[in-house]
PDB file of C-alpha atoms in Angstrom:
ATOM      1  CA  MET A1074     102.495 -92.310  68.344  1.00 55.00           C
ATOM      2  CA  SER A1075     103.761 -95.561  66.741  1.00 48.00           C
ATOM      3  CA  GLY A1076     106.136 -97.917  67.816  1.00 45.00           C
ATOM      4  CA  SER A1077     106.953 -99.535  71.210  1.00 43.00           C
ATOM      5  CA  SER A1078     109.495 -96.871  71.953  1.00 47.00           C
ATOM      6  CA  ALA A1079     107.200 -93.901  71.349  1.00 69.00           C
ATOM      7  CA  GLU A1080     107.768 -90.993  73.678  1.00 83.00           C
ATOM      8  CA  PRO A1081     104.685 -89.246  75.194  1.00 87.00           C
ATOM      9  CA  ILE A1082     103.670 -85.623  73.366  1.00 91.00           C
ATOM     10  CA  PHE A1083     103.184 -83.070  76.086  1.00 91.00           C
ATOM     11  CA  ILE A1084     101.176 -79.946  75.223  1.00 90.00           C
ATOM     12  CA  ARG A1085     101.254 -76.794  76.665  1.00 86.00           C
ATOM     13  CA  ALA A1086      98.190 -74.782  77.228  1.00 80.00           C
ATOM     14  CA  ALA A1087      98.347 -71.274  75.763  1.00 73.00           C
ATOM     15  CA  SER A1088      97.007 -69.781  78.935  1.00 68.00           C
ATOM     16  CA  LYS A1089     100.444 -70.956  80.422  1.00 63.00           C
ATOM     17  CA  SER A1090     102.640 -68.263  78.209  1.00 65.00           C
ATOM     18  CA  ASN A1091     103.940 -65.054  79.656  1.00 66.00           C
ATOM     19  CA  GLY A1092     103.226 -66.112  83.381  1.00 67.00           C
ATOM     20  CA  ILE A1093     106.646 -64.758  84.716  1.00 72.00           C
ATOM     21  CA  THR A1094     106.383 -61.898  82.735  1.00 75.00           C
ATOM     22  CA  SER A1095     103.241 -60.956  84.127  1.00 76.00           C
ATOM     23  CA  ILE A1096     104.903 -61.224  87.612  1.00 77.00           C
ATOM     24  CA  VAL A1097     107.988 -59.123  86.839  1.00 83.00           C
ATOM     25  CA  ILE A1098     105.618 -56.620  84.723  1.00 84.00           C
ATOM     26  CA  GLY A1099     103.026 -56.332  88.194  1.00 78.00           C
ATOM     27  CA  ALA A1100     106.547 -56.278  90.149  1.00 84.00           C
ATOM     28  CA  ALA A1101     107.845 -53.455  88.594  1.00 86.00           C
ATOM     29  CA  GLY A1102     104.591 -51.309  88.516  1.00 84.00           C
ATOM     30  CA  LEU A1103     104.151 -52.031  92.032  1.00 83.00           C
ATOM     31  CA  ALA A1104     107.630 -50.200  92.437  1.00 87.00           C
ATOM     32  CA  VAL A1105     106.685 -47.982  90.391  1.00 86.00           C
ATOM     33  CA  SER A1106     103.381 -47.157  92.152  1.00 84.00           C
ATOM     34  CA  ALA A1107     105.434 -46.682  95.580  1.00 84.00           C
ATOM     35  CA  LEU A1108     108.177 -43.946  94.119  1.00 84.00           C
ATOM     36  CA  TRP A1109     104.915 -42.377  92.411  1.00 80.00           C
ATOM     37  CA  PHE A1110     102.828 -41.694  96.172  1.00 80.00           C
ATOM     38  CA  VAL A1111     106.264 -40.475  97.701  1.00 81.00           C
ATOM     39  CA  VAL A1112     107.896 -38.480  94.780  1.00 82.00           C
ATOM     40  CA  LEU A1113     105.136 -37.024  93.069  1.00 80.00           C
ATOM     41  CA  PRO A1114     102.233 -33.883  93.902  1.00 81.00           C
ATOM     42  CA  SER A1115      99.170 -35.095  95.325  1.00 79.00           C
ATOM     43  CA  TRP A1116      97.139 -34.200  92.585  1.00 79.00           C
ATOM     44  CA  LEU A1117      98.615 -37.265  90.763  1.00 79.00           C
ATOM     45  CA  PHE A1118      97.605 -39.523  93.374  1.00 81.00           C
ATOM     46  CA  LEU A1119      94.347 -41.249  91.089  1.00 84.00           C
ATOM     47  CA  ALA A1120      96.971 -42.176  88.836  1.00 83.00           C
ATOM     48  CA  GLY A1121      98.837 -43.904  91.161  1.00 81.00           C
ATOM     49  CA  ILE A1122      95.764 -45.915  92.372  1.00 86.00           C
ATOM     50  CA  PHE A1123      95.263 -46.739  88.682  1.00 86.00           C
ATOM     51  CA  ILE A1124      99.181 -48.081  88.214  1.00 85.00           C
ATOM     52  CA  THR A1125      98.751 -49.820  91.635  1.00 86.00           C
ATOM     53  CA  SER A1126      95.647 -51.448  90.529  1.00 88.00           C
ATOM     54  CA  ALA A1127      97.111 -52.521  87.448  1.00 87.00           C
ATOM     55  CA  SER A1128     100.011 -53.837  88.880  1.00 84.00           C
ATOM     56  CA  LEU A1129      97.934 -56.292  91.069  1.00 85.00           C
ATOM     57  CA  VAL A1130      96.064 -57.348  88.256  1.00 86.00           C
ATOM     58  CA  ALA A1131      99.194 -58.184  86.612  1.00 80.00           C
ATOM     59  CA  LEU A1132     100.255 -60.166  89.599  1.00 78.00           C
ATOM     60  CA  LEU A1133      97.501 -62.228  89.954  1.00 81.00           C
ATOM     61  CA  ILE A1134      97.216 -63.037  86.371  1.00 77.00           C
ATOM     62  CA  GLY A1135     100.906 -64.514  86.532  1.00 74.00           C
ATOM     63  CA  TYR A1136     100.328 -66.191  89.654  1.00 75.00           C
ATOM     64  CA  PHE A1137      97.702 -68.221  88.228  1.00 73.00           C
ATOM     65  CA  LYS A1138      99.396 -68.924  84.968  1.00 70.00           C
ATOM     66  CA  VAL A1139     102.532 -69.639  86.837  1.00 71.00           C
ATOM     67  CA  ARG A1140     100.804 -72.339  89.412  1.00 69.00           C
ATOM     68  CA  GLU A1141      99.048 -74.050  86.670  1.00 73.00           C
ATOM     69  CA  PRO A1142     100.841 -77.202  85.511  1.00 76.00           C
ATOM     70  CA  GLU A1143     103.454 -76.886  82.896  1.00 80.00           C
ATOM     71  CA  PHE A1144     101.862 -79.140  80.409  1.00 88.00           C
ATOM     72  CA  SER A1145      97.940 -79.280  80.365  1.00 90.00           C
ATOM     73  CA  LEU A1146      98.182 -82.257  78.374  1.00 93.00           C
ATOM     74  CA  GLU A1147      99.823 -85.685  78.190  1.00 94.00           C
ATOM     75  CA  ILE A1148      99.440 -88.048  75.234  1.00 94.00           C
ATOM     76  CA  THR A1149     101.046 -91.571  74.981  1.00 92.00           C
ATOM     77  CA  LYS A1150     100.295 -94.760  73.391  1.00 90.00           C
ATOM     78  CA  GLN A1151      97.796 -95.893  76.072  1.00 91.00           C
ATOM     79  CA  HIS A1152      95.469 -92.740  77.095  1.00 93.00           C
ATOM     80  CA  ILE A1153      95.192 -89.143  76.918  1.00 95.00           C
ATOM     81  CA  VAL A1154      95.884 -87.547  80.382  1.00 95.00           C
ATOM     82  CA  TYR A1155      94.537 -83.820  81.409  1.00 94.00           C
ATOM     83  CA  ARG A1156      96.656 -81.905  83.815  1.00 92.00           C
ATOM     84  CA  HIS A1157      95.034 -79.360  86.209  1.00 91.00           C
ATOM     85  CA  ARG A1158      96.070 -77.733  89.486  1.00 88.00           C
ATOM     86  CA  LEU A1159      92.806 -79.258  90.845  1.00 90.00           C
ATOM     87  CA  GLY A1160      93.480 -82.504  89.557  1.00 91.00           C
ATOM     88  CA  ASN A1161      93.392 -84.925  86.074  1.00 92.00           C
ATOM     89  CA  TRP A1162      91.482 -86.830  84.182  1.00 95.00           C
ATOM     90  CA  GLN A1163      92.408 -89.806  82.049  1.00 95.00           C
ATOM     91  CA  ILE A1164      90.701 -90.943  78.450  1.00 95.00           C
ATOM     92  CA  ASP A1165      91.907 -94.462  77.343  1.00 95.00           C
ATOM     93  CA  TRP A1166      92.494 -94.857  73.746  1.00 95.00           C
ATOM     94  CA  ASP A1167      90.385 -98.092  73.499  1.00 94.00           C
ATOM     95  CA  ASN A1168      87.749 -95.873  75.139  1.00 95.00           C
ATOM     96  CA  LEU A1169      87.445 -92.553  72.480  1.00 96.00           C
ATOM     97  CA  GLN A1170      85.058 -93.040  69.848  1.00 95.00           C
ATOM     98  CA  ARG A1171      86.199 -89.920  68.400  1.00 93.00           C
ATOM     99  CA  ALA A1172      87.364 -85.938  68.794  1.00 95.00           C
ATOM    100  CA  GLY A1173      86.061 -83.256  67.094  1.00 94.00           C
ATOM    101  CA  CYS A1174      84.503 -79.817  67.298  1.00 92.00           C
ATOM    102  CA  PRO A1175      81.098 -79.189  68.465  1.00 91.00           C
ATOM    103  CA  ARG A1176      78.555 -77.473  65.986  1.00 87.00           C
ATOM    104  CA  ILE A1177      75.732 -75.320  66.951  1.00 84.00           C
ATOM    105  CA  ARG A1178      72.932 -74.141  64.917  1.00 77.00           C
ATOM    106  CA  GLN A1179      72.818 -70.694  63.514  1.00 74.00           C
ATOM    107  CA  GLY A1180      69.919 -69.995  61.359  1.00 71.00           C
ATOM    108  CA  LEU A1181      70.410 -72.268  58.544  1.00 73.00           C
ATOM    109  CA  THR A1182      74.148 -72.530  59.115  1.00 79.00           C
ATOM    110  CA  HIS A1183      75.769 -74.703  61.718  1.00 78.00           C
ATOM    111  CA  VAL A1184      78.994 -73.183  63.472  1.00 84.00           C
ATOM    112  CA  GLU A1185      81.563 -74.891  65.240  1.00 84.00           C
ATOM    113  CA  LEU A1186      82.513 -73.529  69.149  1.00 88.00           C
ATOM    114  CA  GLU A1187      85.948 -72.244  69.974  1.00 89.00           C
ATOM    115  CA  THR A1188      86.033 -76.025  71.955  1.00 92.00           C
ATOM    116  CA  VAL A1189      87.424 -79.567  71.878  1.00 94.00           C
ATOM    117  CA  GLY A1190      85.119 -82.918  72.592  1.00 95.00           C
ATOM    118  CA  PHE A1191      85.720 -86.234  73.072  1.00 96.00           C
ATOM    119  CA  LYS A1192      82.951 -88.467  72.935  1.00 96.00           C
ATOM    120  CA  LEU A1193      83.683 -91.984  75.012  1.00 97.00           C
ATOM    121  CA  THR A1194      82.553 -95.563  74.791  1.00 95.00           C
ATOM    122  CA  ASP A1195      82.087 -95.710  78.737  1.00 95.00           C
ATOM    123  CA  TYR A1196      82.032 -93.415  81.460  1.00 95.00           C
ATOM    124  CA  SER A1197      83.588 -95.751  84.087  1.00 94.00           C
ATOM    125  CA  ASN A1198      87.396 -95.135  84.210  1.00 93.00           C
ATOM    126  CA  PHE A1199      86.946 -91.782  83.092  1.00 95.00           C
ATOM    127  CA  LEU A1200      84.839 -90.865  85.798  1.00 95.00           C
ATOM    128  CA  HIS A1201      87.115 -93.034  88.573  1.00 93.00           C
ATOM    129  CA  SER A1202      90.278 -91.329  87.086  1.00 91.00           C
ATOM    130  CA  ILE A1203      88.689 -87.726  87.968  1.00 94.00           C
ATOM    131  CA  SER A1204      89.112 -86.031  91.578  1.00 91.00           C
ATOM    132  CA  PRO A1205      86.193 -84.196  93.033  1.00 92.00           C
ATOM    133  CA  ARG A1206      87.834 -81.143  92.910  1.00 93.00           C
ATOM    134  CA  LEU A1207      88.552 -81.044  88.997  1.00 94.00           C
ATOM    135  CA  ALA A1208      84.818 -82.639  88.209  1.00 94.00           C
ATOM    136  CA  THR A1209      83.558 -79.258  90.641  1.00 93.00           C
ATOM    137  CA  HIS A1210      85.719 -77.244  88.351  1.00 93.00           C
ATOM    138  CA  LEU A1211      84.342 -78.639  84.908  1.00 93.00           C
ATOM    139  CA  LEU A1212      80.935 -78.106  86.189  1.00 92.00           C
ATOM    140  CA  MET A1213      81.395 -74.577  86.654  1.00 90.00           C
ATOM    141  CA  GLU A1214      83.822 -74.116  83.477  1.00 89.00           C
ATOM    142  CA  GLN A1215      80.998 -75.927  81.250  1.00 88.00           C
ATOM    143  CA  ARG A1216      77.798 -74.175  82.180  1.00 87.00           C
ATOM    144  CA  PRO A1217      78.077 -72.415  79.376  1.00 87.00           C
ATOM    145  CA  LEU A1218      77.949 -75.460  76.981  1.00 88.00           C
ATOM    146  CA  LEU A1219      74.478 -76.133  78.218  1.00 83.00           C
ATOM    147  CA  LEU A1220      73.229 -72.556  76.437  1.00 81.00           C
ATOM    148  CA  GLN A1221      74.109 -74.095  73.269  1.00 76.00           C
ATOM    149  CA  ASN A1222      71.363 -75.933  70.836  1.00 63.00           C
ATOM    150  CA  THR A1223      68.652 -75.515  73.407  1.00 60.00           C
ATOM    151  CA  ASP A1224      65.227 -76.412  72.918  1.00 56.00           C
ATOM    152  CA  GLU A1225      63.384 -74.770  70.729  1.00 56.00           C
ATOM    153  CA  ASN A1226      60.277 -75.305  72.621  1.00 52.00           C
ATOM    154  CA  CYS A1227      61.370 -73.665  75.674  1.00 56.00           C
ATOM    155  CA  ALA A1228      59.583 -70.303  75.538  1.00 51.00           C
ATOM    156  CA  SER A1229      61.699 -69.037  78.849  1.00 53.00           C
ATOM    157  CA  GLY A1230      64.748 -70.013  77.910  1.00 51.00           C
ATOM    158  CA  ASN A1231      65.736 -71.375  81.207  1.00 55.00           C
ATOM    159  CA  CYS A1232      64.933 -74.966  80.340  1.00 56.00           C
ATOM    160  CA  TYR A1233      68.781 -75.814  80.823  1.00 53.00           C
ATOM    161  CA  GLU A1234      68.745 -74.677  84.301  1.00 55.00           C
ATOM    162  CA  GLN A1235      66.646 -77.763  85.482  1.00 55.00           C
ATOM    163  CA  THR A1236      70.155 -79.944  84.036  1.00 57.00           C
ATOM    164  CA  MET A1237      72.967 -77.476  85.440  1.00 61.00           C
ATOM    165  CA  PHE A1238      73.194 -79.137  88.764  1.00 61.00           C
ATOM    166  CA  ASP A1239      71.663 -82.386  88.264  1.00 64.00           C
ATOM    167  CA  ASP A1240      72.124 -84.416  91.227  1.00 66.00           C
ATOM    168  CA  ASN A1241      70.690 -87.789  90.594  1.00 81.00           C
ATOM    169  CA  HIS A1242      72.370 -91.021  91.130  1.00 87.00           C
ATOM    170  CA  PHE A1243      74.185 -92.190  88.211  1.00 90.00           C
ATOM    171  CA  LYS A1244      75.244 -96.195  87.654  1.00 91.00           C
ATOM    172  CA  LEU A1245      77.757 -97.104  86.079  1.00 91.00           C
ATOM    173  CA  SER A1246      78.308 -99.873  83.584  1.00 90.00           C
ATOM    174  CA  ASP A1247      80.457-101.844  86.215  1.00 89.00           C
ATOM    175  CA  GLY A1248      77.919-101.553  88.999  1.00 89.00           C
ATOM    176  CA  THR A1249      79.129 -98.550  90.517  1.00 90.00           C
ATOM    177  CA  VAL A1250      76.792 -96.306  91.603  1.00 92.00           C
ATOM    178  CA  LEU A1251      77.884 -92.761  91.837  1.00 91.00           C
ATOM    179  CA  THR A1252      76.760 -89.383  94.452  1.00 90.00           C
ATOM    180  CA  GLY A1253      77.505 -86.155  94.941  1.00 90.00           C
ATOM    181  CA  VAL A1254      79.728 -84.003  92.478  1.00 92.00           C
ATOM    182  CA  LYS A1255      80.529 -86.885  90.194  1.00 93.00           C
ATOM    183  CA  ALA A1256      77.038 -87.828  89.405  1.00 92.00           C
ATOM    184  CA  MET A1257      76.601 -84.355  88.837  1.00 92.00           C
ATOM    185  CA  LEU A1258      79.456 -84.666  86.041  1.00 94.00           C
ATOM    186  CA  ALA A1259      78.195 -88.137  84.525  1.00 94.00           C
ATOM    187  CA  ASN A1260      74.455 -86.421  84.531  1.00 93.00           C
ATOM    188  CA  ARG A1261      76.166 -83.041  82.701  1.00 93.00           C
ATOM    189  CA  MET A1262      78.060 -85.618  80.635  1.00 94.00           C
ATOM    190  CA  VAL A1263      74.790 -87.313  79.410  1.00 94.00           C
ATOM    191  CA  GLU A1264      72.937 -83.781  78.503  1.00 92.00           C
ATOM    192  CA  LEU A1265      75.878 -82.334  77.028  1.00 93.00           C
ATOM    193  CA  ARG A1266      76.172 -85.294  74.847  1.00 94.00           C
ATOM    194  CA  ARG A1267      72.357 -85.132  73.223  1.00 91.00           C
ATOM    195  CA  ARG A1268      72.902 -81.271  72.928  1.00 90.00           C
ATOM    196  CA  LEU A1269      76.795 -81.122  71.453  1.00 92.00           C
ATOM    197  CA  GLY A1270      77.453 -84.833  70.653  1.00 92.00           C
ATOM    198  CA  PHE A1271      80.384 -84.974  73.069  1.00 95.00           C
ATOM    199  CA  ASP A1272      81.256 -86.092  76.483  1.00 96.00           C
ATOM    200  CA  VAL A1273      84.222 -84.276  77.545  1.00 95.00           C
ATOM    201  CA  TYR A1274      85.312 -80.866  76.547  1.00 95.00           C
ATOM    202  CA  ILE A1275      88.460 -79.004  76.431  1.00 93.00           C
ATOM    203  CA  ALA A1276      88.481 -75.131  76.376  1.00 89.00           C
ATOM    204  CA  THR A1277      91.146 -73.514  73.829  1.00 89.00           C
ATOM    205  CA  SER A1278      92.793 -71.731  76.289  1.00 86.00           C
ATOM    206  CA  ASP A1279      94.056 -75.508  77.222  1.00 89.00           C
ATOM    207  CA  ILE A1280      95.946 -76.550  74.119  1.00 91.00           C
ATOM    208  CA  ASP A1281      98.184 -74.923  71.778  1.00 89.00           C
ATOM    209  CA  ARG A1282      96.601 -74.730  68.430  1.00 91.00           C
ATOM    210  CA  THR A1283      93.408 -74.115  67.277  1.00 92.00           C
ATOM    211  CA  PRO A1284      90.514 -76.731  68.052  1.00 92.00           C
ATOM    212  CA  GLY A1285      89.940 -77.921  64.750  1.00 92.00           C
ATOM    213  CA  GLU A1286      93.577 -78.502  64.364  1.00 94.00           C
ATOM    214  CA  PHE A1287      93.944 -80.466  67.762  1.00 95.00           C
ATOM    215  CA  ALA A1288      90.543 -82.282  66.789  1.00 94.00           C
ATOM    216  CA  ALA A1289      92.612 -83.103  63.447  1.00 94.00           C
ATOM    217  CA  PHE A1290      95.758 -84.294  65.642  1.00 94.00           C
ATOM    218  CA  ILE A1291      93.651 -86.500  68.258  1.00 94.00           C
ATOM    219  CA  ALA A1292      92.256 -88.433  65.039  1.00 92.00           C
ATOM    220  CA  GLN A1293      95.708 -88.803  63.572  1.00 92.00           C
ATOM    221  CA  CYS A1294      96.629 -90.430  67.181  1.00 90.00           C
ATOM    222  CA  GLN A1295      93.887 -92.105  67.189  1.00 89.00           C
ATOM    223  CA  GLN A1296      94.326 -93.503  63.774  1.00 87.00           C
ATOM    224  CA  ALA A1297      98.463 -94.486  64.443  1.00 83.00           C
ATOM    225  CA  ARG A1298      97.203 -96.826  67.182  1.00 76.00           C
ATOM    226  CA  VAL A1299      95.534 -98.836  64.559  1.00 69.00           C
ATOM    227  CA  THR A1300      97.492 -98.860  61.515  1.00 66.00           C
ATOM    228  CA  PRO A1301     100.178-101.528  61.002  1.00 54.00           C
ATOM    229  CA  GLN A1302     103.468-100.564  61.131  1.00 54.00           C
ATOM    230  CA  THR A1303     105.852-101.672  58.283  1.00 47.00           C
ATOM    231  CA  ALA A1304     109.262-102.990  58.903  1.00 44.00           C
ATOM    232  CA  PRO A1305     111.904-100.926  57.115  1.00 48.00           C
TER     233      PRO A1305
END
């Protein structure tokens, strides 16, 4: 990340691995099940149904793995770009306060969640860069985070429902007024910062190492940008 000719760093999602293998196994399983129904006696019919079902599941898993982008993250000297089949989002380094693993209270201790959070200085560039389809996906994917660090005064346990789909208009620092799904995402980011301390989150399946290691790596990249490079 240092130097004027630094190459981008690409991160491959853990969930991307073995996609082709799953497809091959699924296809082979369907071939076996077809022979199973033709050759073997009828009392083994249910076993053939099981093999067929398992093969179809393997094909679907492989298909969803293969259709995702080759790399989930691209890290350059200017920004961090997250890539998904539904679109991208971008965080400029100048807009990133810090990255870390959000922690929740469990009794008298604090436990780190299996996710990486990013705290932004300003929401404008991020929300302008994200596609509505990806924004919708994040709203659904990150719903479980609303259950963390809930209000202890909420006796019913359903207080988070009021903020799950908050579609109130949201005004950005540049004067843009957001409506619809992007406004919902902006309000969600505000709520998640209040509860967990971060605005944007990346799931463990989208990175190639543990959340703690990835957060430390982002901190190193961030530090490398501000540390003066000495000539040899």
